[in-house]
């Protein structure tokens, strides 16, 4: 599961977010070699400062994390299938999406491992 710390609300990132009540919805966008433009939606429920993943049909990200004052810590996982090839592809796409977000963040942004 990859993770990243981003400013909240995000500006200038390949990430869209909507917070409505206790539900956070969004989408990560990235240009991925071979696949082209990839847009993966996600949804989570806010329980206090914690984000708990809500299920979406594949392909979608499973997101969890913590919302703080002016910052959002996100961890995400991509589920594409149960076969080993599907899982391997999901890990590759997770790494590429994380790298894309890291590249878009300012130098002082912190990657969570």
Coordinates of C-alpha atoms in Angstrom, one line a residue:
X1 CA 0.0 0.0 0.0
X2 CA 1.5 3.3 -1.1
X3 CA 1.1 6.5 0.9
X4 CA 1.6 10.2 0.6
X5 CA 1.0 13.4 2.6
X6 CA -0.7 16.2 0.7
X7 CA -1.9 19.7 1.5
X8 CA -5.7 19.9 2.0
X9 CA -7.4 21.1 0.0
X10 CA -4.9 20.1 -2.8
X11 CA -4.0 22.6 -5.4
X12 CA -2.1 21.9 -8.6
X13 CA -2.1 18.1 -8.1
X14 CA -3.3 15.3 -10.3
X15 CA -5.9 14.6 -7.7
X16 CA -9.5 15.8 -7.3
X17 CA -11.3 15.7 -4.0
X18 CA -14.8 16.4 -2.8
X19 CA -15.8 16.3 0.9
X20 CA -19.5 16.1 1.4
X21 CA -20.5 15.5 5.0
X22 CA -18.5 12.5 6.2
X23 CA -17.8 11.2 2.7
X24 CA -14.6 12.0 0.8
X25 CA -14.7 11.1 -2.9
X26 CA -12.0 11.7 -5.4
X27 CA -9.9 10.6 -8.4
X28 CA -6.2 10.3 -9.1
X29 CA -5.2 11.0 -12.6
X30 CA -1.8 10.0 -14.2
X31 CA -0.3 9.4 -17.5
X32 CA 1.1 5.8 -17.3
X33 CA 3.4 4.3 -20.0
X34 CA 1.5 1.8 -22.2
X35 CA -1.8 2.6 -20.6
X36 CA -2.0 6.3 -21.4
X37 CA -4.2 8.5 -19.2
X38 CA -5.3 6.6 -16.1
X39 CA -8.1 7.9 -13.9
X40 CA -8.9 6.0 -10.7
X41 CA -11.8 6.9 -8.4
X42 CA -11.9 6.4 -4.7
X43 CA -14.3 7.0 -1.8
X44 CA -13.8 7.0 2.0
X45 CA -15.9 7.7 5.1
X46 CA -14.6 10.2 7.6
X47 CA -14.7 8.9 11.2
X48 CA -13.3 11.7 13.3
X49 CA -9.9 12.4 11.7
X50 CA -9.6 8.9 10.2
X51 CA -10.6 8.0 6.6
X52 CA -12.1 4.5 6.2
X53 CA -12.3 3.0 2.7
X54 CA -15.7 2.6 1.0
X55 CA -16.0 0.0 -1.7
X56 CA -16.2 1.0 -5.4
X57 CA -16.4 -1.3 -8.4
X58 CA -13.0 -2.0 -10.1
X59 CA -10.9 -0.4 -11.3
X60 CA -10.8 1.8 -8.2
X61 CA -8.5 2.7 -5.4
X62 CA -9.1 1.7 -1.8
X63 CA -8.1 4.7 0.2
X64 CA -7.6 5.2 4.0
X65 CA -5.8 7.8 6.0
X66 CA -6.0 10.7 8.3
X67 CA -7.3 14.3 7.8
X68 CA -5.5 16.9 9.8
X69 CA -5.5 20.6 9.9
X70 CA -4.4 21.6 6.3
X71 CA -2.9 18.2 5.6
X72 CA -4.2 14.8 4.3
X73 CA -2.3 11.6 4.8
X74 CA -3.5 9.0 2.3
X75 CA -2.6 5.4 1.8
X76 CA -4.1 3.6 -1.2
X77 CA -4.3 0.2 -2.7
X78 CA -5.5 -0.9 -6.2
X79 CA -7.4 -4.1 -6.6
X80 CA -7.6 -5.4 -10.2
X81 CA -8.2 -9.1 -9.6
X82 CA -7.1 -12.2 -7.8
X83 CA -4.7 -13.7 -10.3
X84 CA -1.0 -13.2 -9.7
X85 CA -0.7 -11.2 -12.9
X86 CA -3.5 -8.9 -11.9
X87 CA -1.9 -8.3 -8.5
X88 CA 1.5 -7.7 -10.1
X89 CA 0.0 -5.1 -12.4
X90 CA -1.8 -3.5 -9.5
X91 CA 1.5 -3.1 -7.6
X92 CA 3.1 -1.5 -10.7
X93 CA 0.3 0.9 -11.2
X94 CA 0.3 1.8 -7.4
X95 CA 4.0 2.6 -7.6
X96 CA 3.5 4.7 -10.8
X97 CA 0.6 6.7 -9.3
X98 CA 2.5 7.3 -6.1
X99 CA 5.6 8.5 -8.1
X100 CA 3.3 10.8 -10.1
X101 CA 1.8 12.3 -7.0
X102 CA 5.3 12.7 -5.4
X103 CA 6.6 14.5 -8.5
X104 CA 3.6 16.9 -8.4
X105 CA 4.1 17.8 -4.7
X106 CA 6.4 20.5 -3.5
X107 CA 9.9 19.6 -2.2
X108 CA 8.8 19.9 1.4
X109 CA 6.0 17.3 1.0
X110 CA 6.7 14.1 2.7
X111 CA 6.2 10.6 1.4
X112 CA 4.9 8.0 3.8
X113 CA 6.4 4.5 3.6

